[in-house]
Every structure is written in structure tokens, then in C-alpha cells.
JSON list of C-alpha atoms in Angstrom, two decimals:
[
{"chain": "J", "resi": 1295, "resn": "MET", "atom": "CA", "xyz": [0.00, 0.00, 0.00]},
{"chain": "J", "resi": 1296, "resn": "THR", "atom": "CA", "xyz": [1.28, 3.43, -0.91]},
{"chain": "J", "resi": 1297, "resn": "THR", "atom": "CA", "xyz": [0.25, 6.41, 1.16]},
{"chain": "J", "resi": 1298, "resn": "ALA", "atom": "CA", "xyz": [1.01, 9.97, 0.13]},
{"chain": "J", "resi": 1299, "resn": "THR", "atom": "CA", "xyz": [-0.02, 13.51, 0.87]},
{"chain": "J", "resi": 1300, "resn": "THR", "atom": "CA", "xyz": [-2.04, 15.47, -1.68]},
{"chain": "J", "resi": 1301, "resn": "ARG", "atom": "CA", "xyz": [1.01, 17.20, -3.16]},
{"chain": "J", "resi": 1302, "resn": "THR", "atom": "CA", "xyz": [3.32, 15.23, -5.42]},
{"chain": "J", "resi": 1303, "resn": "THR", "atom": "CA", "xyz": [6.45, 17.12, -4.45]},
{"chain": "J", "resi": 1304, "resn": "GLY", "atom": "CA", "xyz": [7.54, 19.49, -1.71]},
{"chain": "J", "resi": 1305, "resn": "PRO", "atom": "CA", "xyz": [8.73, 23.09, -2.04]},
{"chain": "J", "resi": 1306, "resn": "SER", "atom": "CA", "xyz": [12.11, 21.91, -3.31]},
{"chain": "J", "resi": 1307, "resn": "GLY", "atom": "CA", "xyz": [10.54, 19.36, -5.65]},
{"chain": "J", "resi": 1308, "resn": "ALA", "atom": "CA", "xyz": [11.56, 16.59, -3.24]},
{"chain": "J", "resi": 1309, "resn": "THR", "atom": "CA", "xyz": [9.59, 13.56, -2.15]},
{"chain": "J", "resi": 1310, "resn": "VAL", "atom": "CA", "xyz": [10.34, 11.63, 1.04]},
{"chain": "J", "resi": 1311, "resn": "ARG", "atom": "CA", "xyz": [9.91, 7.86, 0.74]},
{"chain": "J", "resi": 1312, "resn": "THR", "atom": "CA", "xyz": [9.72, 5.38, 3.60]},
{"chain": "J", "resi": 1313, "resn": "PRO", "atom": "CA", "xyz": [10.05, 1.62, 3.13]},
{"chain": "J", "resi": 1314, "resn": "LEU", "atom": "CA", "xyz": [8.32, 0.74, 6.41]},
{"chain": "J", "resi": 1315, "resn": "ARG", "atom": "CA", "xyz": [4.87, 1.89, 7.55]},
{"chain": "J", "resi": 1316, "resn": "THR", "atom": "CA", "xyz": [6.25, 2.70, 11.01]},
{"chain": "J", "resi": 1317, "resn": "GLU", "atom": "CA", "xyz": [8.75, 5.06, 9.37]},
{"chain": "J", "resi": 1318, "resn": "TRP", "atom": "CA", "xyz": [5.93, 6.74, 7.44]},
{"chain": "J", "resi": 1319, "resn": "LEU", "atom": "CA", "xyz": [3.90, 7.14, 10.63]},
{"chain": "J", "resi": 1320, "resn": "ALA", "atom": "CA", "xyz": [6.90, 8.63, 12.46]},
{"chain": "J", "resi": 1321, "resn": "ILE", "atom": "CA", "xyz": [7.62, 11.42, 9.96]},
{"chain": "J", "resi": 1322, "resn": "ARG", "atom": "CA", "xyz": [4.36, 12.24, 8.17]},
{"chain": "J", "resi": 1323, "resn": "GLY", "atom": "CA", "xyz": [3.34, 15.81, 8.90]},
{"chain": "J", "resi": 1324, "resn": "ARG", "atom": "CA", "xyz": [6.81, 16.64, 10.26]},
{"chain": "J", "resi": 1325, "resn": "VAL", "atom": "CA", "xyz": [8.49, 17.55, 6.98]},
{"chain": "J", "resi": 1326, "resn": "HIS", "atom": "CA", "xyz": [7.69, 20.10, 4.28]},
{"chain": "J", "resi": 1327, "resn": "ALA", "atom": "CA", "xyz": [7.43, 17.53, 1.51]},
{"chain": "J", "resi": 1328, "resn": "PRO", "atom": "CA", "xyz": [5.09, 14.68, 0.66]},
{"chain": "J", "resi": 1329, "resn": "VAL", "atom": "CA", "xyz": [5.85, 11.44, 2.48]},
{"chain": "J", "resi": 1330, "resn": "VAL", "atom": "CA", "xyz": [5.18, 8.21, 0.58]},
{"chain": "J", "resi": 1331, "resn": "HIS", "atom": "CA", "xyz": [5.13, 4.75, 2.14]},
{"chain": "J", "resi": 1332, "resn": "THR", "atom": "CA", "xyz": [6.68, 2.60, -0.60]},
{"chain": "J", "resi": 1333, "resn": "GLY", "atom": "CA", "xyz": [7.10, -0.82, 0.95]},
{"chain": "J", "resi": 1334, "resn": "ARG", "atom": "CA", "xyz": [10.32, -2.85, 0.91]},
{"chain": "J", "resi": 1335, "resn": "ARG", "atom": "CA", "xyz": [10.10, -4.41, -2.54]},
{"chain": "J", "resi": 1336, "resn": "PRO", "atom": "CA", "xyz": [13.15, -3.96, -4.80]},
{"chain": "J", "resi": 1337, "resn": "GLY", "atom": "CA", "xyz": [12.99, -0.67, -6.67]},
{"chain": "J", "resi": 1338, "resn": "ALA", "atom": "CA", "xyz": [10.26, 0.71, -4.41]},
{"chain": "J", "resi": 1339, "resn": "VAL", "atom": "CA", "xyz": [12.18, 3.84, -3.49]},
{"chain": "J", "resi": 1340, "resn": "ALA", "atom": "CA", "xyz": [13.39, 4.58, -7.01]},
{"chain": "J", "resi": 1341, "resn": "PRO", "atom": "CA", "xyz": [12.84, 8.26, -7.80]},
{"chain": "J", "resi": 1342, "resn": "ALA", "atom": "CA", "xyz": [9.81, 9.20, -9.87]},
{"chain": "J", "resi": 1343, "resn": "GLY", "atom": "CA", "xyz": [11.43, 12.49, -10.87]},
{"chain": "J", "resi": 1344, "resn": "GLY", "atom": "CA", "xyz": [12.95, 15.19, -8.74]},
{"chain": "J", "resi": 1345, "resn": "PRO", "atom": "CA", "xyz": [15.00, 14.73, -5.59]},
{"chain": "J", "resi": 1346, "resn": "THR", "atom": "CA", "xyz": [14.15, 11.66, -3.53]},
{"chain": "J", "resi": 1347, "resn": "LEU", "atom": "CA", "xyz": [14.92, 11.33, 0.15]},
{"chain": "J", "resi": 1348, "resn": "VAL", "atom": "CA", "xyz": [14.64, 7.97, 1.87]},
{"chain": "J", "resi": 1349, "resn": "ALA", "atom": "CA", "xyz": [13.80, 8.17, 5.55]},
{"chain": "J", "resi": 1350, "resn": "GLY", "atom": "CA", "xyz": [14.01, 5.19, 7.80]},
{"chain": "J", "resi": 1351, "resn": "VAL", "atom": "CA", "xyz": [15.61, 3.28, 10.56]},
{"chain": "J", "resi": 1352, "resn": "ALA", "atom": "CA", "xyz": [18.09, 1.79, 8.11]},
{"chain": "J", "resi": 1353, "resn": "GLY", "atom": "CA", "xyz": [20.57, -0.80, 9.20]},
{"chain": "J", "resi": 1354, "resn": "ALA", "atom": "CA", "xyz": [23.70, 1.00, 10.26]},
{"chain": "J", "resi": 1355, "resn": "LEU", "atom": "CA", "xyz": [26.81, -1.07, 9.73]},
{"chain": "J", "resi": 1356, "resn": "THR", "atom": "CA", "xyz": [28.86, 1.03, 12.12]},
{"chain": "J", "resi": 1357, "resn": "ASP", "atom": "CA", "xyz": [28.46, 2.27, 15.68]},
{"chain": "J", "resi": 1358, "resn": "ALA", "atom": "CA", "xyz": [29.41, 5.78, 14.51]},
{"chain": "J", "resi": 1359, "resn": "LEU", "atom": "CA", "xyz": [25.76, 6.54, 13.65]},
{"chain": "J", "resi": 1360, "resn": "SER", "atom": "CA", "xyz": [23.30, 7.77, 16.26]},
{"chain": "J", "resi": 1361, "resn": "THR", "atom": "CA", "xyz": [19.55, 8.26, 16.25]},
{"chain": "J", "resi": 1362, "resn": "ALA", "atom": "CA", "xyz": [18.59, 11.30, 14.12]},
{"chain": "J", "resi": 1363, "resn": "ASP", "atom": "CA", "xyz": [21.92, 11.38, 12.25]},
{"chain": "J", "resi": 1364, "resn": "LEU", "atom": "CA", "xyz": [21.62, 11.98, 8.53]},
{"chain": "J", "resi": 1365, "resn": "VAL", "atom": "CA", "xyz": [23.48, 9.90, 5.97]},
{"chain": "J", "resi": 1366, "resn": "VAL", "atom": "CA", "xyz": [24.21, 11.40, 2.57]},
{"chain": "J", "resi": 1367, "resn": "ALA", "atom": "CA", "xyz": [25.25, 8.72, 0.11]},
{"chain": "J", "resi": 1368, "resn": "SER", "atom": "CA", "xyz": [28.52, 9.39, -1.70]},
{"chain": "J", "resi": 1369, "resn": "GLU", "atom": "CA", "xyz": [27.59, 6.34, -3.75]},
{"chain": "J", "resi": 1370, "resn": "LEU", "atom": "CA", "xyz": [25.02, 3.55, -3.73]},
{"chain": "J", "resi": 1371, "resn": "ARG", "atom": "CA", "xyz": [26.31, -0.02, -3.72]},
{"chain": "J", "resi": 1372, "resn": "ARG", "atom": "CA", "xyz": [24.25, -3.06, -4.67]},
{"chain": "J", "resi": 1373, "resn": "GLY", "atom": "CA", "xyz": [26.24, -6.21, -5.27]},
{"chain": "J", "resi": 1374, "resn": "ARG", "atom": "CA", "xyz": [28.97, -5.25, -7.73]},
{"chain": "J", "resi": 1375, "resn": "ALA", "atom": "CA", "xyz": [27.09, -2.21, -9.02]},
{"chain": "J", "resi": 1376, "resn": "VAL", "atom": "CA", "xyz": [28.22, 1.19, -7.78]},
{"chain": "J", "resi": 1377, "resn": "ILE", "atom": "CA", "xyz": [26.33, 4.39, -8.58]},
{"chain": "J", "resi": 1378, "resn": "PRO", "atom": "CA", "xyz": [28.16, 7.57, -7.58]},
{"chain": "J", "resi": 1379, "resn": "SER", "atom": "CA", "xyz": [26.33, 10.63, -6.28]},
{"chain": "J", "resi": 1380, "resn": "HIS", "atom": "CA", "xyz": [28.30, 13.58, -7.62]},
{"chain": "J", "resi": 1381, "resn": "ALA", "atom": "CA", "xyz": [26.22, 16.21, -5.83]},
{"chain": "J", "resi": 1382, "resn": "SER", "atom": "CA", "xyz": [26.51, 14.53, -2.44]},
{"chain": "J", "resi": 1383, "resn": "PRO", "atom": "CA", "xyz": [29.40, 16.66, -1.11]},
{"chain": "J", "resi": 1384, "resn": "LEU", "atom": "CA", "xyz": [27.34, 19.79, -1.76]},
{"chain": "J", "resi": 1385, "resn": "VAL", "atom": "CA", "xyz": [24.27, 18.31, -0.03]},
{"chain": "J", "resi": 1386, "resn": "ALA", "atom": "CA", "xyz": [26.30, 17.10, 2.96]},
{"chain": "J", "resi": 1387, "resn": "GLY", "atom": "CA", "xyz": [28.00, 20.50, 3.27]},
{"chain": "J", "resi": 1388, "resn": "ALA", "atom": "CA", "xyz": [24.72, 22.39, 3.17]},
{"chain": "J", "resi": 1389, "resn": "LEU", "atom": "CA", "xyz": [23.23, 20.14, 5.85]},
{"chain": "J", "resi": 1390, "resn": "ARG", "atom": "CA", "xyz": [26.30, 20.56, 8.07]},
{"chain": "J", "resi": 1391, "resn": "ARG", "atom": "CA", "xyz": [26.15, 24.34, 7.69]},
{"chain": "J", "resi": 1392, "resn": "ALA", "atom": "CA", "xyz": [22.53, 24.10, 8.83]},
{"chain": "J", "resi": 1393, "resn": "GLY", "atom": "CA", "xyz": [23.82, 22.46, 12.02]},
{"chain": "J", "resi": 1394, "resn": "LEU", "atom": "CA", "xyz": [22.60, 18.94, 11.30]},
{"chain": "J", "resi": 1395, "resn": "PRO", "atom": "CA", "xyz": [24.55, 15.77, 12.19]},
{"chain": "J", "resi": 1396, "resn": "VAL", "atom": "CA", "xyz": [25.64, 14.43, 8.80]},
{"chain": "J", "resi": 1397, "resn": "HIS", "atom": "CA", "xyz": [27.68, 11.43, 7.72]},
{"chain": "J", "resi": 1398, "resn": "HIS", "atom": "CA", "xyz": [28.89, 11.28, 4.12]},
{"chain": "J", "resi": 1399, "resn": "GLY", "atom": "CA", "xyz": [29.87, 7.94, 2.65]},
{"chain": "J", "resi": 1400, "resn": "PRO", "atom": "CA", "xyz": [28.75, 4.90, 0.68]},
{"chain": "J", "resi": 1401, "resn": "VAL", "atom": "CA", "xyz": [25.33, 3.34, 1.27]},
{"chain": "J", "resi": 1402, "resn": "VAL", "atom": "CA", "xyz": [24.77, -0.36, 0.66]},
{"chain": "J", "resi": 1403, "resn": "THR", "atom": "CA", "xyz": [21.41, -1.79, -0.32]},
{"chain": "J", "resi": 1404, "resn": "THR", "atom": "CA", "xyz": [20.38, -5.45, -0.14]},
{"chain": "J", "resi": 1405, "resn": "ASP", "atom": "CA", "xyz": [17.29, -7.53, -0.88]},
{"chain": "J", "resi": 1406, "resn": "ARG", "atom": "CA", "xyz": [17.05, -8.73, 2.69]},
{"chain": "J", "resi": 1407, "resn": "ILE", "atom": "CA", "xyz": [17.84, -7.61, 6.21]},
{"chain": "J", "resi": 1408, "resn": "VAL", "atom": "CA", "xyz": [21.38, -8.53, 7.15]},
{"chain": "J", "resi": 1409, "resn": "ASP", "atom": "CA", "xyz": [21.35, -9.11, 10.89]},
{"chain": "J", "resi": 1410, "resn": "ASP", "atom": "CA", "xyz": [24.19, -11.58, 11.44]},
{"chain": "J", "resi": 1411, "resn": "PRO", "atom": "CA", "xyz": [27.47, -10.02, 12.67]},
{"chain": "J", "resi": 1412, "resn": "ALA", "atom": "CA", "xyz": [29.62, -11.65, 9.97]},
{"chain": "J", "resi": 1413, "resn": "GLY", "atom": "CA", "xyz": [27.34, -10.47, 7.16]},
{"chain": "J", "resi": 1414, "resn": "ARG", "atom": "CA", "xyz": [27.20, -6.94, 8.54]},
{"chain": "J", "resi": 1415, "resn": "ALA", "atom": "CA", "xyz": [30.99, -6.84, 8.96]},
{"chain": "J", "resi": 1416, "resn": "ALA", "atom": "CA", "xyz": [31.44, -7.96, 5.34]},
{"chain": "J", "resi": 1417, "resn": "LEU", "atom": "CA", "xyz": [29.18, -5.14, 4.11]},
{"chain": "J", "resi": 1418, "resn": "ALA", "atom": "CA", "xyz": [30.85, -2.54, 6.33]}
]
């Protein structure tokens, strides 16, 4: 099930997407952009045009991340595929100047939750 606000994009043209319903419930009405619950299926959070932000609990592979920290992907990794994000240093810098806790680095995506320590260490 997909749930969205009445607008298709926010003031900046951005859409916030949440894989889990609990994530959608936690942030809806708290941001100045539409929030869409996409589900966890592969490709669910693919952008439909304009900037796309993914908000969620994620699965941090390091203890360096804290609740409410932001992660700006320098690249997306899925298997052997790597997609760089050339604008990410500018986004991370702008967020830091706004006083937000930002981490800038690669983000890994998988088809399943990786909860075993060896699997998480391999991805990290």
C-alpha cells in the first residue's frame, strides 16, 4: 500500500519515501514535503522524478551513527554495481552548515535484512 499527501512534491521538488509503515507514521506531517510509504520491494524507493529522500531506521553497519543522524550517500552499492552521487558533497556540506549531524559515505542496499554479525561486517 502506498500512502502519500495530496502534493506530489515538496517546495524543493523533493519527495520523502519510507520503506516501512512505522517510518511513514513517524515522519508524516513533520516535513515540508510529501511522504510516501513505498514498501520494501526492490525498486520501491526509485525516484519518480525530482529529488528523492529515503527516511528510515536503516541498518547502520557502524556504531558511529546515532539516532537522528543523517546519511548522505557518496555512492550507492548493490552487489557489484556502484552508482556515484556527484552532488553529495554539496548536499552534505549544506546540511552541516545548517547544524545537522551528517555522515557522508557509501550506502549499501540489499534484498534482505542482514542481521548476522559476519554479514554486517562484510558489508561494512
